[in-house]
PDB file of C-alpha atoms in Angstrom:
ATOM      1  CA  UNK A  25      -0.001  -0.001  -0.005  1.00  0.00           C
ATOM      2  CA  UNK A  26       2.765   2.388   0.880  1.00  0.00           C
ATOM      3  CA  UNK A  27       4.396   1.783  -2.528  1.00  0.00           C
ATOM      4  CA  UNK A  28       1.108   2.605  -4.276  1.00  0.00           C
ATOM      5  CA  UNK A  29       0.845   5.854  -2.323  1.00  0.00           C
ATOM      6  CA  UNK A  30       4.488   6.736  -2.943  1.00  0.00           C
ATOM      7  CA  UNK A  31       4.140   6.116  -6.669  1.00  0.00           C
ATOM      8  CA  UNK A  32       1.021   8.258  -6.870  1.00  0.00           C
ATOM      9  CA  UNK A  33      -1.286   5.385  -7.782  1.00  0.00           C
ATOM     10  CA  UNK A  34      -3.436   6.108  -4.731  1.00  0.00           C
ATOM     11  CA  UNK A  35      -3.829   9.383  -2.865  1.00  0.00           C
ATOM     12  CA  UNK A  36      -2.802   7.821   0.452  1.00  0.00           C
ATOM     13  CA  UNK A  37      -2.956   4.527   2.286  1.00  0.00           C
ATOM     14  CA  UNK A  38      -5.691   5.800   4.596  1.00  0.00           C
ATOM     15  CA  UNK A  39      -7.719   7.023   1.605  1.00  0.00           C
ATOM     16  CA  UNK A  40      -7.357   3.633  -0.080  1.00  0.00           C
ATOM     17  CA  UNK A  41      -8.553   1.830   3.039  1.00  0.00           C
ATOM     18  CA  UNK A  42     -11.433   4.285   3.531  1.00  0.00           C
ATOM     19  CA  UNK A  43     -12.563   3.793  -0.070  1.00  0.00           C
ATOM     20  CA  UNK A  44     -12.295   0.008   0.219  1.00  0.00           C
ATOM     21  CA  UNK A  45     -14.405  -0.014   3.391  1.00  0.00           C
ATOM     22  CA  UNK A  46     -17.004   2.290   1.784  1.00  0.00           C
ATOM     23  CA  UNK A  47     -17.174  -0.005  -1.259  1.00  0.00           C
ATOM     24  CA  UNK A  48     -17.610  -3.078   0.921  1.00  0.00           C
ATOM     25  CA  UNK A  49     -20.351  -1.366   2.929  1.00  0.00           C
ATOM     26  CA  UNK A  50     -22.221  -0.279  -0.214  1.00  0.00           C
ATOM     27  CA  UNK A  51     -21.972  -3.810  -1.582  1.00  0.00           C
ATOM     28  CA  UNK A  52     -23.300  -5.364   1.601  1.00  0.00           C
ATOM     29  CA  UNK A  53     -26.128  -2.798   1.761  1.00  0.00           C
ATOM     30  CA  UNK A  54     -27.083  -3.687  -1.810  1.00  0.00           C
ATOM     31  CA  UNK A  55     -27.166  -7.369  -0.939  1.00  0.00           C
ATOM     32  CA  UNK A  56     -29.339  -6.655   2.106  1.00  0.00           C
ATOM     33  CA  UNK A  57     -31.854  -4.833  -0.103  1.00  0.00           C
ATOM     34  CA  UNK A  58     -32.032  -7.830  -2.450  1.00  0.00           C
ATOM     35  CA  UNK A  59     -32.499 -10.218   0.470  1.00  0.00           C
ATOM     36  CA  UNK A  60     -35.305  -8.121   1.978  1.00  0.00           C
ATOM     37  CA  UNK A  61     -37.012  -7.895  -1.383  1.00  0.00           C
ATOM     38  CA  UNK A  62     -36.686 -11.538  -2.472  1.00  0.00           C
ATOM     39  CA  UNK A  63     -35.835 -13.554   0.653  1.00  0.00           C
ATOM     40  CA  UNK A  64     -32.692 -15.575   1.295  1.00  0.00           C
ATOM     41  CA  UNK A  65     -31.454 -16.818  -2.084  1.00  0.00           C
ATOM     42  CA  UNK A  66     -29.672 -20.079  -2.822  1.00  0.00           C
ATOM     43  CA  UNK A  67     -25.875 -19.767  -2.805  1.00  0.00           C
ATOM     44  CA  UNK A  68     -25.539 -19.656  -6.614  1.00  0.00           C
ATOM     45  CA  UNK A  69     -27.982 -16.737  -6.722  1.00  0.00           C
ATOM     46  CA  UNK A  70     -26.156 -14.972  -3.895  1.00  0.00           C
ATOM     47  CA  UNK A  71     -22.900 -15.166  -5.856  1.00  0.00           C
ATOM     48  CA  UNK A  72     -24.677 -13.774  -8.915  1.00  0.00           C
ATOM     49  CA  UNK A  73     -25.983 -10.890  -6.790  1.00  0.00           C
ATOM     50  CA  UNK A  74     -22.507 -10.195  -5.388  1.00  0.00           C
ATOM     51  CA  UNK A  75     -21.118 -10.013  -8.896  1.00  0.00           C
ATOM     52  CA  UNK A  76     -23.954  -7.758 -10.080  1.00  0.00           C
ATOM     53  CA  UNK A  77     -23.581  -5.333  -7.184  1.00  0.00           C
ATOM     54  CA  UNK A  78     -19.795  -5.246  -7.675  1.00  0.00           C
ATOM     55  CA  UNK A  79     -20.222  -4.427 -11.369  1.00  0.00           C
ATOM     56  CA  UNK A  80     -22.754  -1.698 -10.566  1.00  0.00           C
ATOM     57  CA  UNK A  81     -20.299  -0.166  -8.087  1.00  0.00           C
ATOM     58  CA  UNK A  82     -17.444  -0.382 -10.564  1.00  0.00           C
ATOM     59  CA  UNK A  83     -15.296  -3.006  -8.863  1.00  0.00           C
ATOM     60  CA  UNK A  84     -12.970  -4.991 -11.081  1.00  0.00           C
ATOM     61  CA  UNK A  85     -11.544  -7.165  -8.309  1.00  0.00           C
ATOM     62  CA  UNK A  86     -12.817 -10.236  -6.492  1.00  0.00           C
ATOM     63  CA  UNK A  87     -16.185  -9.952  -4.792  1.00  0.00           C
ATOM     64  CA  UNK A  88     -15.563 -12.362  -1.929  1.00  0.00           C
TER      65      UNK A  88
END
């Protein structure tokens, strides 16, 4: 992380962590909305929802 900050790829380590936490929270909130609306899905559907929410939020990394 420090190398990314030093090379200018991220504003700062704390900013990177803050953004990552905010992304994770938004993703989990999106999944909670889907679960309230449709009930607890089977695991394959939950993975599909994770991928969908991640794409909507612009993540290109793993969604686990």
